[in-house]
mmCIF file with all atom_site columns, C-alpha atoms in Angstrom:
data_model
loop_
_atom_site.group_PDB
_atom_site.id
_atom_site.type_symbol
_atom_site.label_atom_id
_atom_site.label_alt_id
_atom_site.label_comp_id
_atom_site.label_asym_id
_atom_site.label_entity_id
_atom_site.label_seq_id
_atom_site.pdbx_PDB_ins_code
_atom_site.Cartn_x
_atom_site.Cartn_y
_atom_site.Cartn_z
_atom_site.occupancy
_atom_site.B_iso_or_equiv
_atom_site.pdbx_formal_charge
_atom_site.auth_seq_id
_atom_site.auth_comp_id
_atom_site.auth_asym_id
_atom_site.auth_atom_id
_atom_site.pdbx_PDB_model_num
ATOM 1   C CA . MET Z 1 1   ? 0.018   -0.022  -0.159 1.00 0.00 ? 268 MET Z CA 1
ATOM 2   C CA . ASN Z 1 2   ? 1.400   3.297   -0.745 1.00 0.00 ? 269 ASN Z CA 1
ATOM 3   C CA . THR Z 1 3   ? 1.152   6.344   1.644  1.00 0.00 ? 270 THR Z CA 1
ATOM 4   C CA . TYR Z 1 4   ? -1.773  7.863   0.486  1.00 0.00 ? 271 TYR Z CA 1
ATOM 5   C CA . GLN Z 1 5   ? -3.744  4.604   0.721  1.00 0.00 ? 272 GLN Z CA 1
ATOM 6   C CA . HIS Z 1 6   ? -2.485  4.407   4.409  1.00 0.00 ? 273 HIS Z CA 1
ATOM 7   C CA . PHE Z 1 7   ? -3.546  7.912   4.928  1.00 0.00 ? 274 PHE Z CA 1
ATOM 8   C CA . MET Z 1 8   ? -6.736  7.482   3.452  1.00 0.00 ? 275 MET Z CA 1
ATOM 9   C CA . ALA Z 1 9   ? -7.463  4.161   5.618  1.00 0.00 ? 276 ALA Z CA 1
ATOM 10  C CA . LEU Z 1 10  ? -6.447  6.016   8.780  1.00 0.00 ? 277 LEU Z CA 1
ATOM 11  C CA . ILE Z 1 11  ? -8.768  8.943   8.202  1.00 0.00 ? 278 ILE Z CA 1
ATOM 12  C CA . GLY Z 1 12  ? -11.694 6.657   7.278  1.00 0.00 ? 279 GLY Z CA 1
ATOM 13  C CA . SER Z 1 13  ? -10.949 4.810   10.518 1.00 0.00 ? 280 SER Z CA 1
ATOM 14  C CA . VAL Z 1 14  ? -10.888 7.842   12.675 1.00 0.00 ? 281 VAL Z CA 1
ATOM 15  C CA . ILE Z 1 15  ? -14.002 9.048   11.232 1.00 0.00 ? 282 ILE Z CA 1
ATOM 16  C CA . ILE Z 1 16  ? -15.922 5.779   11.457 1.00 0.00 ? 283 ILE Z CA 1
ATOM 17  C CA . VAL Z 1 17  ? -14.667 5.343   15.177 1.00 0.00 ? 284 VAL Z CA 1
ATOM 18  C CA . ALA Z 1 18  ? -15.839 8.906   15.982 1.00 0.00 ? 285 ALA Z CA 1
ATOM 19  C CA . SER Z 1 19  ? -19.159 8.107   14.474 1.00 0.00 ? 286 SER Z CA 1
ATOM 20  C CA . CYS Z 1 20  ? -19.554 4.721   16.346 1.00 0.00 ? 287 CYS Z CA 1
ATOM 21  C CA . LYS Z 1 21  ? -19.359 6.351   19.860 1.00 0.00 ? 288 LYS Z CA 1
ATOM 22  C CA . ASP Z 1 22  ? -22.159 6.556   22.089 1.00 0.00 ? 289 ASP Z CA 1
ATOM 23  C CA . THR Z 1 23  ? -23.465 9.613   23.816 1.00 0.00 ? 290 THR Z CA 1
ATOM 24  C CA . ALA Z 1 24  ? -21.238 9.119   26.843 1.00 0.00 ? 291 ALA Z CA 1
ATOM 25  C CA . GLY Z 1 25  ? -18.147 8.814   24.689 1.00 0.00 ? 292 GLY Z CA 1
ATOM 26  C CA . GLU Z 1 26  ? -17.448 5.335   25.206 1.00 0.00 ? 293 GLU Z CA 1
ATOM 27  C CA . ARG Z 1 27  ? -17.158 2.617   22.194 1.00 0.00 ? 294 ARG Z CA 1
ATOM 28  C CA . LYS Z 1 28  ? -19.961 0.478   21.755 1.00 0.00 ? 295 LYS Z CA 1
ATOM 29  C CA . ASP Z 1 29  ? -19.527 -3.430  22.414 1.00 0.00 ? 296 ASP Z CA 1
ATOM 30  C CA . VAL Z 1 30  ? -20.176 -4.132  18.592 1.00 0.00 ? 297 VAL Z CA 1
ATOM 31  C CA . ASN Z 1 31  ? -17.116 -3.365  16.349 1.00 0.00 ? 298 ASN Z CA 1
ATOM 32  C CA . ALA Z 1 32  ? -16.752 -0.369  14.486 1.00 0.00 ? 299 ALA Z CA 1
ATOM 33  C CA . VAL Z 1 33  ? -17.022 -0.441  10.624 1.00 0.00 ? 300 VAL Z CA 1
ATOM 34  C CA . ALA Z 1 34  ? -13.411 0.909   10.843 1.00 0.00 ? 301 ALA Z CA 1
ATOM 35  C CA . ASP Z 1 35  ? -12.176 -2.591  12.100 1.00 0.00 ? 302 ASP Z CA 1
ATOM 36  C CA . GLN Z 1 36  ? -13.258 -3.983  8.766  1.00 0.00 ? 303 GLN Z CA 1
ATOM 37  C CA . GLN Z 1 37  ? -9.834  -3.052  6.868  1.00 0.00 ? 304 GLN Z CA 1
ATOM 38  C CA . SER Z 1 38  ? -6.467  -3.550  8.713  1.00 0.00 ? 305 SER Z CA 1
ATOM 39  C CA . VAL Z 1 39  ? -4.015  -0.539  8.151  1.00 0.00 ? 306 VAL Z CA 1
ATOM 40  C CA . VAL Z 1 40  ? -0.976  -2.399  9.172  1.00 0.00 ? 307 VAL Z CA 1
ATOM 41  C CA . ASP Z 1 41  ? -0.284  -5.648  7.471  1.00 0.00 ? 308 ASP Z CA 1
ATOM 42  C CA . THR Z 1 42  ? 1.899   -8.041  9.458  1.00 0.00 ? 309 THR Z CA 1
ATOM 43  C CA . ILE Z 1 43  ? 1.568   -11.363 6.977  1.00 0.00 ? 310 ILE Z CA 1
ATOM 44  C CA . PRO Z 1 44  ? 4.377   -11.930 4.813  1.00 0.00 ? 311 PRO Z CA 1
ATOM 45  C CA . THR Z 1 45  ? 3.483   -11.867 1.075  1.00 0.00 ? 312 THR Z CA 1
ATOM 46  C CA . ARG Z 1 46  ? 4.757   -14.440 -1.476 1.00 0.00 ? 313 ARG Z CA 1
ATOM 47  C CA . SER Z 1 47  ? 3.648   -14.403 -5.010 1.00 0.00 ? 314 SER Z CA 1
ATOM 48  C CA . ASN Z 1 48  ? 4.476   -18.451 -5.464 1.00 0.00 ? 315 ASN Z CA 1
ATOM 49  C CA . THR Z 1 49  ? 2.998   -21.017 -3.446 1.00 0.00 ? 316 THR Z CA 1
ATOM 50  C CA . SER Z 1 50  ? 6.118   -23.258 -2.560 1.00 0.00 ? 317 SER Z CA 1
ATOM 51  C CA . PRO Z 1 51  ? 7.051   -23.029 0.887  1.00 0.00 ? 318 PRO Z CA 1
ATOM 52  C CA . THR Z 1 52  ? 10.943  -21.656 1.583  1.00 0.00 ? 319 THR Z CA 1
ATOM 53  C CA . GLY Z 1 53  ? 12.942  -22.630 4.498  1.00 0.00 ? 320 GLY Z CA 1
ATOM 54  C CA . MET Z 1 54  ? 11.975  -20.646 7.809  1.00 0.00 ? 321 MET Z CA 1
ATOM 55  C CA . GLY Z 1 55  ? 14.504  -19.969 10.648 1.00 0.00 ? 322 GLY Z CA 1
ATOM 56  C CA . ASP Z 1 56  ? 14.950  -22.303 13.679 1.00 0.00 ? 323 ASP Z CA 1
ATOM 57  C CA . THR Z 1 57  ? 12.661  -20.317 15.970 1.00 0.00 ? 324 THR Z CA 1
ATOM 58  C CA . ILE Z 1 58  ? 9.429   -19.448 14.977 1.00 0.00 ? 325 ILE Z CA 1
ATOM 59  C CA . VAL Z 1 59  ? 7.063   -17.152 16.978 1.00 0.00 ? 326 VAL Z CA 1
ATOM 60  C CA . HIS Z 1 60  ? 3.471   -18.102 16.388 1.00 0.00 ? 327 HIS Z CA 1
ATOM 61  C CA . ARG Z 1 61  ? 1.511   -14.876 15.950 1.00 0.00 ? 328 ARG Z CA 1
ATOM 62  C CA . TYR Z 1 62  ? -1.617  -16.308 14.446 1.00 0.00 ? 329 TYR Z CA 1
ATOM 63  C CA . ILE Z 1 63  ? -4.168  -19.036 15.620 1.00 0.00 ? 330 ILE Z CA 1
ATOM 64  C CA . ASN Z 1 64  ? -6.212  -20.947 12.915 1.00 0.00 ? 331 ASN Z CA 1
ATOM 65  C CA . LEU Z 1 65  ? -9.682  -20.361 14.011 1.00 0.00 ? 332 LEU Z CA 1
ATOM 66  C CA . ASN Z 1 66  ? -11.032 -23.827 12.871 1.00 0.00 ? 333 ASN Z CA 1
ATOM 67  C CA . THR Z 1 67  ? -8.428  -26.014 14.649 1.00 0.00 ? 334 THR Z CA 1
ATOM 68  C CA . GLY Z 1 68  ? -7.217  -23.616 17.488 1.00 0.00 ? 335 GLY Z CA 1
ATOM 69  C CA . GLU Z 1 69  ? -3.802  -24.321 16.592 1.00 0.00 ? 336 GLU Z CA 1
ATOM 70  C CA . PRO Z 1 70  ? -0.816  -21.774 16.143 1.00 0.00 ? 337 PRO Z CA 1
ATOM 71  C CA . VAL Z 1 71  ? -0.182  -21.415 12.432 1.00 0.00 ? 338 VAL Z CA 1
ATOM 72  C CA . ASP Z 1 72  ? 2.566   -19.494 10.143 1.00 0.00 ? 339 ASP Z CA 1
ATOM 73  C CA . LEU Z 1 73  ? 0.992   -17.814 7.365  1.00 0.00 ? 340 LEU Z CA 1
ATOM 74  C CA . TYR Z 1 74  ? 1.747   -16.324 4.075  1.00 0.00 ? 341 TYR Z CA 1
ATOM 75  C CA . TYR Z 1 75  ? -0.475  -14.209 1.630  1.00 0.00 ? 342 TYR Z CA 1
ATOM 76  C CA . ASP Z 1 76  ? -0.628  -14.899 -2.000 1.00 0.00 ? 343 ASP Z CA 1
ATOM 77  C CA . PRO Z 1 77  ? -1.871  -11.601 -3.631 1.00 0.00 ? 344 PRO Z CA 1
ATOM 78  C CA . LYS Z 1 78  ? -2.682  -13.129 -6.942 1.00 0.00 ? 345 LYS Z CA 1
ATOM 79  C CA . ALA Z 1 79  ? -5.002  -15.542 -5.517 1.00 0.00 ? 346 ALA Z CA 1
ATOM 80  C CA . ARG Z 1 80  ? -6.064  -13.042 -2.922 1.00 0.00 ? 347 ARG Z CA 1
ATOM 81  C CA . LYS Z 1 81  ? -5.545  -15.865 -0.194 1.00 0.00 ? 348 LYS Z CA 1
ATOM 82  C CA . THR Z 1 82  ? -3.871  -16.730 3.150  1.00 0.00 ? 349 THR Z CA 1
ATOM 83  C CA . TYR Z 1 83  ? -1.885  -20.095 3.248  1.00 0.00 ? 350 TYR Z CA 1
ATOM 84  C CA . SER Z 1 84  ? -0.308  -22.121 6.000  1.00 0.00 ? 351 SER Z CA 1
ATOM 85  C CA . VAL Z 1 85  ? 3.379   -22.162 5.515  1.00 0.00 ? 352 VAL Z CA 1
ATOM 86  C CA . ASN Z 1 86  ? 3.460   -25.812 6.644  1.00 0.00 ? 353 ASN Z CA 1
ATOM 87  C CA . THR Z 1 87  ? 0.769   -27.366 4.842  1.00 0.00 ? 354 THR Z CA 1
ATOM 88  C CA . ASN Z 1 88  ? 0.335   -25.083 1.872  1.00 0.00 ? 355 ASN Z CA 1
ATOM 89  C CA . GLU Z 1 89  ? -3.401  -24.944 2.727  1.00 0.00 ? 356 GLU Z CA 1
ATOM 90  C CA . PRO Z 1 90  ? -5.664  -21.960 2.408  1.00 0.00 ? 357 PRO Z CA 1
ATOM 91  C CA . ILE Z 1 91  ? -6.835  -20.637 5.945  1.00 0.00 ? 358 ILE Z CA 1
ATOM 92  C CA . GLU Z 1 92  ? -10.363 -19.201 6.037  1.00 0.00 ? 359 GLU Z CA 1
ATOM 93  C CA . PHE Z 1 93  ? -10.174 -17.428 9.386  1.00 0.00 ? 360 PHE Z CA 1
ATOM 94  C CA . TYR Z 1 94  ? -7.275  -16.893 11.839 1.00 0.00 ? 361 TYR Z CA 1
ATOM 95  C CA . ILE Z 1 95  ? -6.610  -14.877 14.754 1.00 0.00 ? 362 ILE Z CA 1
ATOM 96  C CA . ASP Z 1 96  ? -3.889  -12.423 14.925 1.00 0.00 ? 363 ASP Z CA 1
ATOM 97  C CA . MET Z 1 97  ? -2.531  -12.698 18.277 1.00 0.00 ? 364 MET Z CA 1
ATOM 98  C CA . ASN Z 1 98  ? -0.974  -9.154  18.306 1.00 0.00 ? 365 ASN Z CA 1
ATOM 99  C CA . THR Z 1 99  ? -4.289  -7.433  17.979 1.00 0.00 ? 366 THR Z CA 1
ATOM 100 C CA . GLY Z 1 100 ? -6.842  -10.098 19.070 1.00 0.00 ? 367 GLY Z CA 1
ATOM 101 C CA . ASP Z 1 101 ? -8.695  -9.610  15.747 1.00 0.00 ? 368 ASP Z CA 1
ATOM 102 C CA . THR Z 1 102 ? -10.365 -12.487 13.689 1.00 0.00 ? 369 THR Z CA 1
ATOM 103 C CA . VAL Z 1 103 ? -9.350  -12.028 10.057 1.00 0.00 ? 370 VAL Z CA 1
ATOM 104 C CA . TYR Z 1 104 ? -10.923 -13.513 7.059  1.00 0.00 ? 371 TYR Z CA 1
ATOM 105 C CA . GLY Z 1 105 ? -8.087  -15.064 5.027  1.00 0.00 ? 372 GLY Z CA 1
ATOM 106 C CA . GLN Z 1 106 ? -9.506  -14.216 1.631  1.00 0.00 ? 373 GLN Z CA 1
ATOM 107 C CA . GLY Z 1 107 ? -8.776  -10.543 1.309  1.00 0.00 ? 374 GLY Z CA 1
ATOM 108 C CA . ARG Z 1 108 ? -7.433  -10.225 4.785  1.00 0.00 ? 375 ARG Z CA 1
ATOM 109 C CA . PHE Z 1 109 ? -10.384 -8.365  6.342  1.00 0.00 ? 376 PHE Z CA 1
ATOM 110 C CA . ILE Z 1 110 ? -11.018 -8.075  9.890  1.00 0.00 ? 377 ILE Z CA 1
ATOM 111 C CA . VAL Z 1 111 ? -14.351 -9.720  10.456 1.00 0.00 ? 378 VAL Z CA 1
ATOM 112 C CA . ASN Z 1 112 ? -14.785 -9.361  14.442 1.00 0.00 ? 379 ASN Z CA 1
ATOM 113 C CA . ASN Z 1 113 ? -18.399 -9.882  15.047 1.00 0.00 ? 380 ASN Z CA 1
ATOM 114 C CA . PHE Z 1 114 ? -19.276 -10.847 11.519 1.00 0.00 ? 381 PHE Z CA 1
ATOM 115 C CA . ILE Z 1 115 ? -18.809 -14.429 11.806 1.00 0.00 ? 382 ILE Z CA 1
ATOM 116 C CA . SER Z 1 116 ? -20.993 -17.324 13.179 1.00 0.00 ? 383 SER Z CA 1
ATOM 117 C CA . LYS Z 1 117 ? -20.263 -20.996 14.176 1.00 0.00 ? 384 LYS Z CA 1
ATOM 118 C CA . SER Z 1 118 ? -22.169 -23.869 12.301 1.00 0.00 ? 385 SER Z CA 1
ATOM 119 C CA . ASP Z 1 119 ? -23.442 -26.831 13.915 1.00 0.00 ? 386 ASP Z CA 1
ATOM 120 C CA . ALA Z 1 120 ? -20.742 -28.764 12.514 1.00 0.00 ? 387 ALA Z CA 1
ATOM 121 C CA . GLY Z 1 121 ? -18.351 -26.481 14.260 1.00 0.00 ? 388 GLY Z CA 1
ATOM 122 C CA . THR Z 1 122 ? -16.946 -24.613 11.569 1.00 0.00 ? 389 THR Z CA 1
ATOM 123 C CA . PHE Z 1 123 ? -16.819 -20.834 11.111 1.00 0.00 ? 390 PHE Z CA 1
ATOM 124 C CA . LYS Z 1 124 ? -18.624 -18.592 8.392  1.00 0.00 ? 391 LYS Z CA 1
ATOM 125 C CA . LEU Z 1 125 ? -19.295 -15.220 7.246  1.00 0.00 ? 392 LEU Z CA 1
ATOM 126 C CA . ASN Z 1 126 ? -22.508 -14.070 8.797  1.00 0.00 ? 393 ASN Z CA 1
ATOM 127 C CA . ALA Z 1 127 ? -24.629 -13.600 5.727  1.00 0.00 ? 394 ALA Z CA 1
ATOM 128 C CA . ASP Z 1 128 ? -27.064 -11.099 7.490  1.00 0.00 ? 395 ASP Z CA 1
ATOM 129 C CA . LYS Z 1 129 ? -24.175 -8.628  8.087  1.00 0.00 ? 396 LYS Z CA 1
ATOM 130 C CA . ILE Z 1 130 ? -21.631 -9.207  5.449  1.00 0.00 ? 397 ILE Z CA 1
ATOM 131 C CA . LYS Z 1 131 ? -21.484 -10.161 1.809  1.00 0.00 ? 398 LYS Z CA 1
ATOM 132 C CA . MET Z 1 132 ? -18.292 -10.950 -0.174 1.00 0.00 ? 399 MET Z CA 1
ATOM 133 C CA . ASP Z 1 133 ? -17.546 -11.331 -3.954 1.00 0.00 ? 400 ASP Z CA 1
ATOM 134 C CA . LYS Z 1 134 ? -14.265 -11.925 -5.494 1.00 0.00 ? 401 LYS Z CA 1
ATOM 135 C CA . ASP Z 1 135 ? -13.013 -8.202  -5.128 1.00 0.00 ? 402 ASP Z CA 1
ATOM 136 C CA . GLU Z 1 136 ? -15.551 -6.767  -3.051 1.00 0.00 ? 403 GLU Z CA 1
ATOM 137 C CA . ILE Z 1 137 ? -17.038 -6.718  0.504  1.00 0.00 ? 404 ILE Z CA 1
ATOM 138 C CA . LYS Z 1 138 ? -20.191 -5.155  1.765  1.00 0.00 ? 405 LYS Z CA 1
ATOM 139 C CA . ILE Z 1 139 ? -20.798 -4.766  5.403  1.00 0.00 ? 406 ILE Z CA 1
ATOM 140 C CA . LYS Z 1 140 ? -24.241 -3.626  7.166  1.00 0.00 ? 407 LYS Z CA 1
ATOM 141 C CA . GLU Z 1 141 ? -24.745 -2.923  10.606 1.00 0.00 ? 408 GLU Z CA 1
ATOM 142 C CA . GLY Z 1 142 ? -27.786 -0.898  11.762 1.00 0.00 ? 409 GLY Z CA 1
ATOM 143 C CA . ASN Z 1 143 ? -27.696 2.048   9.805  1.00 0.00 ? 410 ASN Z CA 1
ATOM 144 C CA . LYS Z 1 144 ? -24.160 1.844   8.697  1.00 0.00 ? 411 LYS Z CA 1
ATOM 145 C CA . LYS Z 1 145 ? -22.909 0.504   5.352  1.00 0.00 ? 412 LYS Z CA 1
ATOM 146 C CA . LEU Z 1 146 ? -19.402 -0.019  4.020  1.00 0.00 ? 413 LEU Z CA 1
ATOM 147 C CA . LYS Z 1 147 ? -18.429 -1.361  0.641  1.00 0.00 ? 414 LYS Z CA 1
ATOM 148 C CA . ILE Z 1 148 ? -14.839 -2.068  -0.402 1.00 0.00 ? 415 ILE Z CA 1
ATOM 149 C CA . ASP Z 1 149 ? -13.675 -3.198  -3.699 1.00 0.00 ? 416 ASP Z CA 1
ATOM 150 C CA . ASN Z 1 150 ? -10.463 -3.302  -5.351 1.00 0.00 ? 417 ASN Z CA 1
ATOM 151 C CA . SER Z 1 151 ? -9.573  0.504   -5.037 1.00 0.00 ? 418 SER Z CA 1
ATOM 152 C CA . THR Z 1 152 ? -12.551 1.981   -3.926 1.00 0.00 ? 419 THR Z CA 1
ATOM 153 C CA . MET Z 1 153 ? -14.341 2.595   -0.299 1.00 0.00 ? 420 MET Z CA 1
ATOM 154 C CA . LYS Z 1 154 ? -17.723 3.982   0.173  1.00 0.00 ? 421 LYS Z CA 1
ATOM 155 C CA . LEU Z 1 155 ? -19.336 4.518   3.657  1.00 0.00 ? 422 LEU Z CA 1
ATOM 156 C CA . LYS Z 1 156 ? -22.490 5.655   4.852  1.00 0.00 ? 423 LYS Z CA 1
ATOM 157 C CA . ASP Z 1 157 ? -23.483 6.287   8.392  1.00 0.00 ? 424 ASP Z CA 1
ATOM 158 C CA . GLY Z 1 158 ? -26.256 8.764   8.975  1.00 0.00 ? 425 GLY Z CA 1
ATOM 159 C CA . ASP Z 1 159 ? -25.338 12.099  7.866  1.00 0.00 ? 426 ASP Z CA 1
ATOM 160 C CA . LEU Z 1 160 ? -21.667 10.992  7.213  1.00 0.00 ? 427 LEU Z CA 1
ATOM 161 C CA . LYS Z 1 161 ? -20.805 9.678   3.533  1.00 0.00 ? 428 LYS Z CA 1
ATOM 162 C CA . MET Z 1 162 ? -17.287 8.936   2.463  1.00 0.00 ? 429 MET Z CA 1
ATOM 163 C CA . LYS Z 1 163 ? -15.937 7.930   -0.767 1.00 0.00 ? 430 LYS Z CA 1
ATOM 164 C CA . THR Z 1 164 ? -12.166 7.249   -1.426 1.00 0.00 ? 431 THR Z CA 1
ATOM 165 C CA . ASP Z 1 165 ? -9.969  5.705   -4.053 1.00 0.00 ? 432 ASP Z CA 1
ATOM 166 C CA . THR Z 1 166 ? -6.354  5.404   -4.672 1.00 0.00 ? 433 THR Z CA 1
ATOM 167 C CA . VAL Z 1 167 ? -6.045  9.096   -6.002 1.00 0.00 ? 434 VAL Z CA 1
ATOM 168 C CA . SER Z 1 168 ? -8.946  10.871  -4.466 1.00 0.00 ? 435 SER Z CA 1
ATOM 169 C CA . GLY Z 1 169 ? -11.511 10.997  -1.614 1.00 0.00 ? 436 GLY Z CA 1
ATOM 170 C CA . LYS Z 1 170 ? -14.740 12.916  -0.658 1.00 0.00 ? 437 LYS Z CA 1
ATOM 171 C CA . ILE Z 1 171 ? -16.062 13.305  2.742  1.00 0.00 ? 438 ILE Z CA 1
ATOM 172 C CA . LYS Z 1 172 ? -19.628 14.877  3.470  1.00 0.00 ? 439 LYS Z CA 1
ATOM 173 C CA . THR Z 1 173 ? -21.337 15.590  6.756  1.00 0.00 ? 440 THR Z CA 1
ATOM 174 C CA . GLY Z 1 174 ? -24.258 17.400  7.524  1.00 0.00 ? 441 GLY Z CA 1
ATOM 175 C CA . ASP Z 1 175 ? -22.292 20.941  7.284  1.00 0.00 ? 442 ASP Z CA 1
ATOM 176 C CA . LEU Z 1 176 ? -18.832 20.029  6.129  1.00 0.00 ? 443 LEU Z CA 1
ATOM 177 C CA . LYS Z 1 177 ? -17.800 19.129  2.508  1.00 0.00 ? 444 LYS Z CA 1
ATOM 178 C CA . LYS Z 1 178 ? -14.251 17.828  2.073  1.00 0.00 ? 445 LYS Z CA 1
ATOM 179 C CA . LYS Z 1 179 ? -12.632 16.838  -1.325 1.00 0.00 ? 446 LYS Z CA 1
ATOM 180 C CA . MET Z 1 180 ? -9.162  15.459  -1.674 1.00 0.00 ? 447 MET Z CA 1
ATOM 181 C CA . GLU Z 1 181 ? -7.151  14.896  -5.108 1.00 0.00 ? 448 GLU Z CA 1
ATOM 182 C CA . GLY Z 1 182 ? -3.613  14.140  -5.144 1.00 0.00 ? 449 GLY Z CA 1
ATOM 183 C CA . ASP Z 1 183 ? -1.981  16.534  -2.472 1.00 0.00 ? 450 ASP Z CA 1
ATOM 184 C CA . ARG Z 1 184 ? -4.597  18.954  -2.801 1.00 0.00 ? 451 ARG Z CA 1
ATOM 185 C CA . SER Z 1 185 ? -7.563  19.427  -0.745 1.00 0.00 ? 452 SER Z CA 1
ATOM 186 C CA . LYS Z 1 186 ? -10.804 21.668  -0.642 1.00 0.00 ? 453 LYS Z CA 1
ATOM 187 C CA . THR Z 1 187 ? -13.089 22.192  2.091  1.00 0.00 ? 454 THR Z CA 1
ATOM 188 C CA . LYS Z 1 188 ? -16.395 23.832  2.273  1.00 0.00 ? 455 LYS Z CA 1
ATOM 189 C CA . GLY Z 1 189 ? -18.474 24.083  5.477  1.00 0.00 ? 456 GLY Z CA 1
#
C-alpha cells in the first residue's frame, strides 16, 4: 500500500470510530466498521505458493480459528488468499494474536463479530451482516453501510458519507464537505 492509501485508511478509520461512539463517548460493544480493514499488514506476502525454509525459531502470532492451533502464514496477492506455511492449504479464518482480531483469510479483512459458528463446528461469514464477492466486500450494521472493492471504499453512516479511491477522496457530513485529490484538498463548511 502506498502512503496515500495508508493515510486514507487512517482518516476513514478515525471518522468511523468517532461516528460509532455512544453519547457518553464510550465505544459500543459491537465493532466499529473501521475494524473491517487493517491498516498495518503483518503477514508476509509471497507470489508463489512453494514453501521456503524458515528460521529455527518461529514465533506463532496467528491461530487457525477452525483448529485452534498456532499457524505460520503467508499471503498470495494473486490468489488473494492466506495460506499455511507448513501445509500450503488456504486458511479461511485466523486470529492475529498481536491485535486479538479475527481475520478472513481471503482478502485479509478483519471480521470481528461478523462470523458465526455452524452446527458442524466450522466458522463462516454471517450472511445477514456481510457479503463478499471476489474483489468486493459489503458490510451492513444497523444504519451503517461499508463497501470496499479493488480500489474504492464507500461509507454511509447517518449524515456521514465518505468515498475514497487510490488518488482521491470525498467526505460529507451535515455541514462539512471535503474533497481531496492527490496532494490538494478543498473544504466547504
